Short mmCIF file of C-alpha atoms in Angstrom, two decimals:
data_model
loop_
_atom_site.label_atom_id
_atom_site.label_comp_id
_atom_site.label_asym_id
_atom_site.label_seq_id
_atom_site.Cartn_x
_atom_site.Cartn_y
_atom_site.Cartn_z
CA UNK C 1 0.00 0.00 0.00
CA UNK C 2 2.98 2.32 -0.47
CA UNK C 3 3.51 2.14 -4.24
CA UNK C 4 5.33 5.47 -4.56
CA UNK C 5 7.82 5.12 -1.69
CA UNK C 6 8.22 1.38 -1.14
CA UNK C 7 12.02 1.53 -0.97
CA UNK C 8 11.77 4.04 1.86
CA UNK C 9 9.29 1.74 3.62
CA UNK C 10 11.60 -1.27 3.26
CA UNK C 11 14.55 0.66 4.64
CA UNK C 12 12.55 1.95 7.63
CA UNK C 13 11.12 -1.48 8.51
CA UNK C 14 14.52 -3.14 8.12
CA UNK C 15 16.05 -0.56 10.45
CA UNK C 16 13.25 -1.11 13.01
CA UNK C 17 13.83 -4.88 12.90
CA UNK C 18 17.60 -4.49 13.25
CA UNK C 19 17.06 -2.27 16.28
CA UNK C 20 14.57 -4.68 17.87
CA UNK C 21 11.54 -2.38 17.59
CA UNK C 22 9.76 -4.94 15.39
CA UNK C 23 10.32 -8.67 15.93
CA UNK C 24 10.96 -11.14 13.12
CA UNK C 25 7.98 -13.10 14.46
CA UNK C 26 5.78 -10.08 13.61
CA UNK C 27 7.26 -9.92 10.08
CA UNK C 28 6.79 -13.67 9.59
CA UNK C 29 3.19 -13.44 10.83
CA UNK C 30 2.33 -10.74 8.32
CA UNK C 31 4.09 -12.53 5.45
CA UNK C 32 2.51 -15.88 6.39
CA UNK C 33 -1.04 -14.46 6.34
CA UNK C 34 -0.76 -12.83 2.92
CA UNK C 35 0.96 -15.90 1.47
CA UNK C 36 -1.86 -18.08 2.84
CA UNK C 37 -4.43 -15.93 1.02
CA UNK C 38 -2.45 -16.07 -2.23
CA UNK C 39 -2.08 -19.86 -2.03
CA UNK C 40 -5.80 -20.24 -1.28
CA UNK C 41 -6.62 -18.15 -4.36
CA UNK C 42 -4.28 -20.25 -6.48
CA UNK C 43 -2.22 -17.22 -7.51
CA UNK C 44 1.05 -19.16 -7.60
CA UNK C 45 -0.41 -21.77 -9.96
CA UNK C 46 -2.46 -19.29 -12.03
CA UNK C 47 -1.02 -15.82 -11.48
CA UNK C 48 -2.89 -14.03 -14.28
CA UNK C 49 -6.61 -13.25 -14.39
CA UNK C 50 -8.98 -15.15 -16.68
CA UNK C 51 -9.62 -12.89 -19.68
CA UNK C 52 -12.45 -14.95 -21.15
CA UNK C 53 -15.07 -12.25 -20.46
CA UNK C 54 -12.85 -9.20 -20.91
CA UNK C 55 -14.55 -8.20 -24.17
CA UNK C 56 -17.81 -7.76 -22.25
CA UNK C 57 -16.42 -5.09 -19.90
CA UNK C 58 -18.27 -1.84 -20.51
CA UNK C 59 -20.79 -3.56 -22.76
CA UNK C 60 -24.21 -2.03 -23.35
CA UNK C 61 -25.73 -4.62 -21.02
CA UNK C 62 -23.34 -3.54 -18.27
CA UNK C 63 -24.10 0.14 -18.87
CA UNK C 64 -27.84 -0.52 -18.85
CA UNK C 65 -27.51 -2.23 -15.47
CA UNK C 66 -25.38 0.64 -14.13
CA UNK C 67 -27.99 3.13 -15.36
CA UNK C 68 -30.69 1.15 -13.52
CA UNK C 69 -28.56 1.26 -10.37
CA UNK C 70 -28.36 5.05 -10.68
CA UNK C 71 -32.14 5.37 -10.98
CA UNK C 72 -32.74 3.19 -7.93
CA UNK C 73 -30.07 4.80 -5.73
CA UNK C 74 -31.17 8.43 -6.17
CA UNK C 75 -33.01 9.87 -3.17
CA UNK C 76 -35.68 12.54 -3.65
CA UNK C 77 -35.46 14.82 -0.61
CA UNK C 78 -37.81 17.60 -1.67
CA UNK C 79 -40.44 17.90 -4.41
CA UNK C 80 -42.13 21.28 -4.18
CA UNK C 81 -43.37 22.99 -1.05
CA UNK C 82 -45.89 20.26 -0.27
CA UNK C 83 -47.35 17.02 -1.60
CA UNK C 84 -50.24 18.89 -3.25
CA UNK C 85 -47.90 20.90 -5.49
CA UNK C 86 -45.12 18.58 -6.74
CA UNK C 87 -42.61 19.94 -9.25
CA UNK C 88 -41.53 16.55 -10.57
CA UNK C 89 -41.70 15.06 -13.05
CA UNK C 90 -40.22 17.81 -15.17
CA UNK C 91 -41.76 18.45 -18.59
CA UNK C 92 -39.53 17.28 -21.42
CA UNK C 93 -41.02 19.88 -23.71
CA UNK C 94 -40.19 23.42 -22.60
CA UNK C 95 -39.04 26.54 -24.39
CA UNK C 96 -35.68 26.80 -22.63
CA UNK C 97 -34.00 24.86 -19.81
CA UNK C 98 -30.92 25.99 -17.88
CA UNK C 99 -28.46 23.33 -16.76
CA UNK C 100 -25.86 24.75 -14.37
CA UNK C 101 -23.23 23.68 -11.88
CA UNK C 102 -19.69 22.35 -11.67
CA UNK C 103 -20.86 18.72 -11.65
CA UNK C 104 -23.34 18.82 -14.56
CA UNK C 105 -20.78 17.97 -17.24
CA UNK C 106 -17.98 16.14 -15.45
CA UNK C 107 -17.59 12.35 -15.55
CA UNK C 108 -14.66 12.49 -13.15
CA UNK C 109 -16.78 14.19 -10.51
CA UNK C 110 -19.64 11.73 -11.10
CA UNK C 111 -17.29 8.79 -10.49
CA UNK C 112 -15.48 10.14 -7.42
CA UNK C 113 -12.33 8.67 -5.91
CA UNK C 114 -10.93 5.16 -6.35
CA UNK C 115 -11.92 5.10 -10.01
CA UNK C 116 -9.61 6.21 -12.83
CA UNK C 117 -7.02 7.09 -10.20
CA UNK C 118 -6.73 6.83 -6.43
CA UNK C 119 -8.00 10.34 -5.69
CA UNK C 120 -10.25 10.55 -8.75
CA UNK C 121 -10.08 12.97 -11.66
CA UNK C 122 -11.61 16.17 -13.01
CA UNK C 123 -13.07 16.11 -16.51
CA UNK C 124 -14.33 13.86 -19.27
CA UNK C 125 -11.09 12.54 -20.79
CA UNK C 126 -10.48 9.50 -18.59
CA UNK C 127 -13.40 7.15 -19.22
CA UNK C 128 -16.36 6.66 -21.52
CA UNK C 129 -19.79 7.52 -20.21
CA UNK C 130 -22.69 9.95 -20.13
CA UNK C 131 -22.62 13.13 -18.08
CA UNK C 132 -25.78 14.30 -16.35
CA UNK C 133 -25.92 17.20 -18.84
CA UNK C 134 -25.78 14.79 -21.78
CA UNK C 135 -28.46 12.65 -20.16
CA UNK C 136 -30.74 15.66 -19.79
CA UNK C 137 -30.11 16.73 -23.37
CA UNK C 138 -30.93 13.24 -24.66
CA UNK C 139 -34.13 12.99 -22.62
CA UNK C 140 -35.56 16.42 -23.40
CA UNK C 141 -37.83 17.01 -26.37
CA UNK C 142 -35.88 17.92 -29.54
CA UNK C 143 -37.67 21.27 -29.62
CA UNK C 144 -36.46 22.20 -26.13
CA UNK C 145 -33.46 24.52 -25.98
CA UNK C 146 -30.85 23.37 -23.44
CA UNK C 147 -28.53 26.10 -22.16
CA UNK C 148 -25.49 25.03 -20.13
CA UNK C 149 -23.70 27.54 -17.92
CA UNK C 150 -21.28 26.26 -15.29
CA UNK C 151 -21.70 29.16 -12.87
CA UNK C 152 -24.18 31.74 -14.17
CA UNK C 153 -24.72 35.01 -12.37
CA UNK C 154 -28.16 36.18 -11.29
CA UNK C 155 -28.53 38.65 -14.17
CA UNK C 156 -27.94 35.88 -16.72
CA UNK C 157 -30.64 33.75 -15.11
CA UNK C 158 -33.12 36.63 -14.89
CA UNK C 159 -32.64 37.77 -18.49
CA UNK C 160 -33.01 34.45 -20.31
CA UNK C 161 -36.61 33.51 -19.50
CA UNK C 162 -35.85 29.90 -18.56
CA UNK C 163 -38.76 27.51 -18.03
CA UNK C 164 -36.84 25.91 -15.18
CA UNK C 165 -33.27 25.07 -14.18
CA UNK C 166 -31.35 21.98 -13.10
CA UNK C 167 -28.32 22.71 -10.89
CA UNK C 168 -25.78 19.92 -10.36
CA UNK C 169 -23.20 20.58 -7.64
CA UNK C 170 -21.38 18.64 -4.94
CA UNK C 171 -18.02 17.44 -3.69
CA UNK C 172 -14.85 17.06 -5.71
CA UNK C 173 -13.37 13.53 -5.73
CA UNK C 174 -11.39 12.13 -2.82
CA UNK C 175 -10.36 8.86 -1.22
CA UNK C 176 -9.38 7.95 2.32
CA UNK C 177 -7.94 10.75 4.48
CA UNK C 178 -7.98 13.24 1.59
CA UNK C 179 -11.75 13.32 2.11
CA UNK C 180 -11.60 14.10 5.82
CA UNK C 181 -13.61 17.23 6.50
CA UNK C 182 -14.87 19.15 9.51
CA UNK C 183 -17.19 21.33 7.41
CA UNK C 184 -18.73 18.95 4.81
CA UNK C 185 -19.61 21.74 2.43
CA UNK C 186 -20.44 21.73 -1.28
CA UNK C 187 -17.38 22.65 -3.33
CA UNK C 188 -17.15 26.23 -4.54
CA UNK C 189 -18.70 27.80 -6.52
CA UNK C 190 -21.61 25.44 -5.83
CA UNK C 191 -23.33 27.47 -3.11
CA UNK C 192 -23.31 30.68 -5.17
CA UNK C 193 -24.58 28.76 -8.21
CA UNK C 194 -27.53 27.51 -6.15
CA UNK C 195 -28.35 31.00 -4.89
CA UNK C 196 -27.94 32.71 -8.27
CA UNK C 197 -30.13 30.19 -10.07
CA UNK C 198 -32.69 29.12 -7.50
CA UNK C 199 -33.30 32.68 -6.37
CA UNK C 200 -34.52 33.58 -9.85
CA UNK C 201 -36.17 30.56 -11.49
CA UNK C 202 -37.87 27.31 -10.53
CA UNK C 203 -34.98 24.95 -9.85
CA UNK C 204 -33.98 21.37 -9.23
CA UNK C 205 -30.73 20.83 -7.30
CA UNK C 206 -28.88 17.54 -7.69
CA UNK C 207 -26.04 16.90 -5.25
CA UNK C 208 -23.16 14.67 -6.33
CA UNK C 209 -21.34 13.54 -3.20
CA UNK C 210 -20.15 10.54 -1.27
CA UNK C 211 -22.04 11.57 1.88
CA UNK C 212 -24.55 14.13 3.17
CA UNK C 213 -23.31 17.69 2.79
CA UNK C 214 -24.38 21.08 4.13
CA UNK C 215 -27.54 22.05 2.23
CA UNK C 216 -29.79 23.53 4.94
CA UNK C 217 -28.80 27.19 4.31
CA UNK C 218 -30.09 26.93 0.71
CA UNK C 219 -32.97 24.47 1.17
CA UNK C 220 -35.68 27.12 1.34
CA UNK C 221 -34.69 28.46 -2.09
CA UNK C 222 -34.65 25.01 -3.71
CA UNK C 223 -37.83 23.63 -5.29
CA UNK C 224 -36.57 20.06 -5.81
CA UNK C 225 -33.62 18.42 -4.06
CA UNK C 226 -32.10 15.12 -5.16
CA UNK C 227 -29.18 13.23 -3.60
CA UNK C 228 -27.41 11.48 -6.48
CA UNK C 229 -24.41 10.24 -4.45
CA UNK C 230 -21.72 9.19 -6.97
CA UNK C 231 -23.66 7.99 -10.02
CA UNK C 232 -20.61 6.94 -12.03
CA UNK C 233 -20.54 6.88 -15.80
CA UNK C 234 -24.25 6.53 -16.52
CA UNK C 235 -25.57 10.04 -15.90
CA UNK C 236 -28.66 9.40 -17.99
CA UNK C 237 -30.06 7.49 -15.01
CA UNK C 238 -30.53 10.88 -13.32
CA UNK C 239 -32.55 12.21 -16.26
CA UNK C 240 -34.64 9.01 -16.27
CA UNK C 241 -36.26 9.91 -12.95
CA UNK C 242 -36.24 13.71 -13.22
CA UNK C 243 -38.39 13.51 -16.34
CA UNK C 244 -40.58 10.71 -15.02
CA UNK C 245 -39.64 7.80 -17.27
CA UNK C 246 -39.10 6.00 -13.96
CA UNK C 247 -40.16 6.83 -10.43
CA UNK C 248 -38.01 7.76 -7.44
CA UNK C 249 -37.74 4.88 -4.94
CA UNK C 250 -34.45 5.46 -3.05
CA UNK C 251 -34.17 6.00 0.70
CA UNK C 252 -31.44 7.69 2.75
CA UNK C 253 -28.88 5.15 4.02
CA UNK C 254 -27.92 7.59 6.75
CA UNK C 255 -29.22 10.66 8.54
CA UNK C 256 -28.84 14.01 6.73
CA UNK C 257 -27.79 16.65 9.25
CA UNK C 258 -28.72 20.33 9.43
CA UNK C 259 -25.30 21.53 10.62
CA UNK C 260 -22.00 19.76 11.27
CA UNK C 261 -22.26 20.90 14.90
CA UNK C 262 -24.89 18.17 15.34
CA UNK C 263 -22.46 15.40 14.43
CA UNK C 264 -22.19 12.65 15.39
CA UNK C 265 -25.96 12.17 15.28
CA UNK C 266 -27.81 8.89 14.95
CA UNK C 267 -31.36 7.63 15.33
CA UNK C 268 -32.20 7.42 19.03
CA UNK C 269 -29.86 10.20 20.12
CA UNK C 270 -31.42 12.76 22.47
CA UNK C 271 -30.34 15.55 20.11
CA UNK C 272 -31.69 13.83 16.98
CA UNK C 273 -33.01 16.72 14.88
CA UNK C 274 -32.03 16.06 11.26
CA UNK C 275 -32.80 17.96 8.10
CA UNK C 276 -33.86 14.61 6.63
CA UNK C 277 -34.07 11.51 8.86
CA UNK C 278 -32.53 8.12 8.23
CA UNK C 279 -34.52 6.09 5.64
CA UNK C 280 -36.28 9.19 4.31
CA UNK C 281 -37.05 9.44 0.62
CA UNK C 282 -40.01 10.76 -1.34
CA UNK C 283 -41.42 8.60 -4.11
CA UNK C 284 -42.88 9.37 -7.50
CA UNK C 285 -44.61 7.27 -10.13
CA UNK C 286 -43.52 7.01 -13.76
CA UNK C 287 -45.40 9.42 -16.02
CA UNK C 288 -46.93 6.59 -18.05
CA UNK C 289 -47.86 4.42 -15.05
CA UNK C 290 -51.54 3.47 -14.90
#
């Protein structure tokens, strides 16, 4: 687990053994356990992976299944001010739709860490897939004008007479301790994008993150809120449910806090006062469901 400085590691451990800080019994124990696993797996007899099915990796069947997983994992946290006035599903046919946000057109951000690289990547040049923006564009009616602006200002939003907006923001990729955070905020300029857009047009906010993030300060301005987690390469799964081809069914796998000052906070705690409780998730029906 130290691929970039293994020689330094070897020298340090050797020095610790020679100076009796680490016993040879401890070294032998560690080596014996990993060798046992490798023998059990047959890696010494067959060291290379079976490539029989390699041509199926990334096949359309695999992508269809991944897209289904996206649809089913999304959690609808807010859908209008009340159940009598839902905003979703969005109409596919509209004069002009704004798609905004740092995560709307970024496969690297959709995939997160431990994907193309350890800490993840920024951009669309590392893997094949469909961004959320592309998914929206494919799902919308051909007559609908799609306008993409990564971080529009309020004047831009006001002056373009948008039917509605979809804002996609969240965390930038991380893995392990690089993701440690005491503030758990949406990456800049996400918060200002939410305020600029949602303060001036009906808006859907989709968060792309590996965990709940601070959203309470903006929640009152947001008409629809969706937790997309890390949807990976098949961003069209997000459009599938926003436009009502499929219904929302996902539930929160953990409590969504109001402020980080509440953490840790779990069901049953005396101070349990979440923004959205554990297992919460609104549901919708497909547009064509009887």
